[in-house]
Amino acid sequence: MNYVMIGAGGIIGSLLRYSLGVLTHPWLSNGFPLGTLLANLIGCFILGWFTTGILRLKLFHPHILAGLGTGLVGSFTTFSTFSVETVLLLRSGSILMALIYVILSLAGGLFMSWYGYFLGLRMFKGRGEAAS
């Protein structure tokens, strides 16, 4: 049942993220990814709120919680999880671990983005838009 709820939440979250991107697209005059930024900030707020509020209150069945947290928010953004985990590490006093986590997440994410872009350029060179 968890898989069904996570899948349903994932569908909703990904559609919401897509819709946010469509709604903010006209505002992207300089190429700034406003839709993604907003999705990440909103997701951080929702997951932080969800983690500290809804989970502690135990108002919903665990399957519903998995659908909302992992499914909906997880598909809306993964940055929210990164942010909340960093806050939890800091609150628990694991400052060095939080610092390492942030550096590895950001540097690793940037590196993997660059590496994927680099490989894509090489693999699709001369094949239309991907090579430009």
mmCIF file of C-alpha atoms in Angstrom:
data_model
loop_
_atom_site.group_PDB
_atom_site.id
_atom_site.type_symbol
_atom_site.label_atom_id
_atom_site.label_comp_id
_atom_site.label_asym_id
_atom_site.label_seq_id
_atom_site.Cartn_x
_atom_site.Cartn_y
_atom_site.Cartn_z
ATOM 1 C CA MET A 1 0.000 0.000 0.000
ATOM 2 C CA ASN A 2 2.959 2.357 0.619
ATOM 3 C CA TYR A 3 3.955 2.056 -3.035
ATOM 4 C CA VAL A 4 0.472 3.026 -4.194
ATOM 5 C CA MET A 5 0.351 6.074 -1.919
ATOM 6 C CA ILE A 6 3.883 7.154 -2.823
ATOM 7 C CA GLY A 7 3.084 6.724 -6.508
ATOM 8 C CA ALA A 8 -0.129 8.742 -6.203
ATOM 9 C CA GLY A 9 1.675 11.467 -4.264
ATOM 10 C CA GLY A 10 4.477 11.396 -6.810
ATOM 11 C CA ILE A 11 2.068 11.988 -9.660
ATOM 12 C CA ILE A 12 0.519 14.953 -7.879
ATOM 13 C CA GLY A 13 3.870 16.424 -6.818
ATOM 14 C CA SER A 14 5.403 16.156 -10.271
ATOM 15 C CA LEU A 15 2.325 17.731 -11.868
ATOM 16 C CA LEU A 16 2.468 20.574 -9.343
ATOM 17 C CA ARG A 17 6.145 21.139 -10.047
ATOM 18 C CA TYR A 18 5.521 21.130 -13.794
ATOM 19 C CA SER A 19 2.635 23.578 -13.371
ATOM 20 C CA LEU A 20 4.784 25.893 -11.270
ATOM 21 C CA GLY A 21 7.432 25.845 -13.985
ATOM 22 C CA VAL A 22 4.835 26.672 -16.639
ATOM 23 C CA LEU A 23 3.379 29.498 -14.538
ATOM 24 C CA THR A 24 6.754 31.099 -13.851
ATOM 25 C CA HIS A 25 8.224 30.609 -17.333
ATOM 26 C CA PRO A 26 7.173 34.061 -18.644
ATOM 27 C CA TRP A 27 9.164 35.667 -15.820
ATOM 28 C CA LEU A 28 12.421 34.053 -16.920
ATOM 29 C CA SER A 29 13.728 36.946 -18.981
ATOM 30 C CA ASN A 30 17.344 36.352 -17.990
ATOM 31 C CA GLY A 31 17.333 32.550 -17.758
ATOM 32 C CA PHE A 32 17.008 32.372 -13.976
ATOM 33 C CA PRO A 33 15.241 29.094 -12.982
ATOM 34 C CA LEU A 34 12.515 30.750 -10.926
ATOM 35 C CA GLY A 35 10.171 27.746 -11.061
ATOM 36 C CA THR A 36 12.808 25.415 -9.655
ATOM 37 C CA LEU A 37 13.853 27.923 -7.011
ATOM 38 C CA LEU A 38 10.251 28.376 -5.898
ATOM 39 C CA ALA A 39 9.616 24.617 -5.919
ATOM 40 C CA ASN A 40 12.680 24.043 -3.740
ATOM 41 C CA LEU A 41 11.841 26.826 -1.302
ATOM 42 C CA ILE A 42 8.185 25.795 -1.041
ATOM 43 C CA GLY A 43 9.201 22.147 -0.685
ATOM 44 C CA CYS A 44 11.676 23.013 2.084
ATOM 45 C CA PHE A 45 8.980 24.852 3.962
ATOM 46 C CA ILE A 46 6.402 22.071 3.485
ATOM 47 C CA LEU A 47 8.773 19.238 4.441
ATOM 48 C CA GLY A 48 10.055 21.141 7.464
ATOM 49 C CA TRP A 49 6.503 21.846 8.524
ATOM 50 C CA PHE A 50 5.455 18.280 7.765
ATOM 51 C CA THR A 51 8.381 16.770 9.703
ATOM 52 C CA THR A 52 7.949 18.864 12.809
ATOM 53 C CA GLY A 53 4.152 19.055 12.791
ATOM 54 C CA ILE A 54 2.153 16.354 11.065
ATOM 55 C CA LEU A 55 4.484 13.449 11.876
ATOM 56 C CA ARG A 56 4.521 14.275 15.583
ATOM 57 C CA LEU A 57 0.753 14.626 15.764
ATOM 58 C CA LYS A 58 0.241 11.158 14.245
ATOM 59 C CA LEU A 59 -3.037 12.238 12.642
ATOM 60 C CA PHE A 60 -2.629 10.109 9.532
ATOM 61 C CA HIS A 61 -1.910 6.486 8.735
ATOM 62 C CA PRO A 62 1.772 5.833 7.860
ATOM 63 C CA HIS A 63 0.774 5.000 4.257
ATOM 64 C CA ILE A 64 -0.757 8.454 3.851
ATOM 65 C CA LEU A 65 2.296 10.068 5.441
ATOM 66 C CA ALA A 66 4.565 8.229 2.995
ATOM 67 C CA GLY A 67 2.395 9.393 0.112
ATOM 68 C CA LEU A 68 2.506 13.006 1.249
ATOM 69 C CA GLY A 69 6.164 13.211 2.315
ATOM 70 C CA THR A 70 8.059 10.850 0.040
ATOM 71 C CA GLY A 71 5.594 10.924 -2.839
ATOM 72 C CA LEU A 72 4.187 14.424 -3.144
ATOM 73 C CA VAL A 73 6.944 16.553 -1.609
ATOM 74 C CA GLY A 74 9.685 14.221 -2.816
ATOM 75 C CA SER A 75 8.567 14.503 -6.418
ATOM 76 C CA PHE A 76 7.910 18.226 -6.080
ATOM 77 C CA THR A 77 11.500 18.733 -4.941
ATOM 78 C CA THR A 78 14.391 16.796 -3.524
ATOM 79 C CA PHE A 79 16.138 19.905 -2.253
ATOM 80 C CA SER A 80 13.684 20.091 0.636
ATOM 81 C CA THR A 81 14.936 16.794 1.989
ATOM 82 C CA PHE A 82 18.533 18.004 1.744
ATOM 83 C CA SER A 83 17.692 21.204 3.599
ATOM 84 C CA VAL A 84 15.693 19.566 6.384
ATOM 85 C CA GLU A 85 18.350 16.901 6.920
ATOM 86 C CA THR A 86 20.983 19.625 7.226
ATOM 87 C CA VAL A 87 18.867 21.484 9.801
ATOM 88 C CA LEU A 88 18.355 18.252 11.758
ATOM 89 C CA LEU A 89 22.110 17.599 11.763
ATOM 90 C CA LEU A 90 22.768 21.135 13.000
ATOM 91 C CA ARG A 91 20.083 20.874 15.687
ATOM 92 C CA SER A 92 21.576 17.598 16.902
ATOM 93 C CA GLY A 93 24.980 19.270 17.274
ATOM 94 C CA SER A 94 26.583 17.477 14.321
ATOM 95 C CA ILE A 95 28.008 20.670 12.867
ATOM 96 C CA LEU A 96 30.968 19.054 11.104
ATOM 97 C CA MET A 97 28.750 16.355 9.594
ATOM 98 C CA ALA A 98 26.276 19.015 8.437
ATOM 99 C CA LEU A 99 29.109 21.004 6.853
ATOM 100 C CA ILE A 100 30.466 17.926 5.081
ATOM 101 C CA TYR A 101 26.951 17.017 3.918
ATOM 102 C CA VAL A 102 26.350 20.504 2.496
ATOM 103 C CA ILE A 103 29.719 20.658 0.740
ATOM 104 C CA LEU A 104 29.395 17.150 -0.707
ATOM 105 C CA SER A 105 25.790 17.751 -1.778
ATOM 106 C CA LEU A 106 26.471 21.063 -3.479
ATOM 107 C CA ALA A 107 29.865 20.257 -4.954
ATOM 108 C CA GLY A 108 28.766 16.746 -5.927
ATOM 109 C CA GLY A 109 25.538 18.011 -7.467
ATOM 110 C CA LEU A 110 27.349 20.672 -9.452
ATOM 111 C CA PHE A 111 29.994 18.188 -10.555
ATOM 112 C CA MET A 112 27.457 15.584 -11.662
ATOM 113 C CA SER A 113 25.447 18.251 -13.508
ATOM 114 C CA TRP A 114 28.575 19.401 -15.280
ATOM 115 C CA TYR A 115 29.667 15.840 -16.010
ATOM 116 C CA GLY A 116 26.278 14.881 -17.453
ATOM 117 C CA TYR A 117 26.254 18.052 -19.544
ATOM 118 C CA PHE A 118 29.808 17.360 -20.732
ATOM 119 C CA LEU A 119 28.996 13.753 -21.694
ATOM 120 C CA GLY A 120 25.795 14.846 -23.408
ATOM 121 C CA LEU A 121 27.679 17.385 -25.492
ATOM 122 C CA ARG A 122 30.218 14.762 -26.500
ATOM 123 C CA MET A 123 27.670 12.011 -27.166
ATOM 124 C CA PHE A 124 25.272 14.166 -29.159
ATOM 125 C CA LYS A 125 27.725 16.485 -30.877
ATOM 126 C CA GLY A 126 26.403 17.333 -34.312
ATOM 127 C CA ARG A 127 22.910 15.961 -33.589
ATOM 128 C CA GLY A 128 20.752 19.073 -33.381
ATOM 129 C CA GLU A 129 19.941 21.085 -30.267
ATOM 130 C CA ALA A 130 21.861 18.901 -27.777
ATOM 131 C CA ALA A 131 25.157 19.832 -29.407
ATOM 132 C CA SER A 132 24.669 23.607 -29.408
#
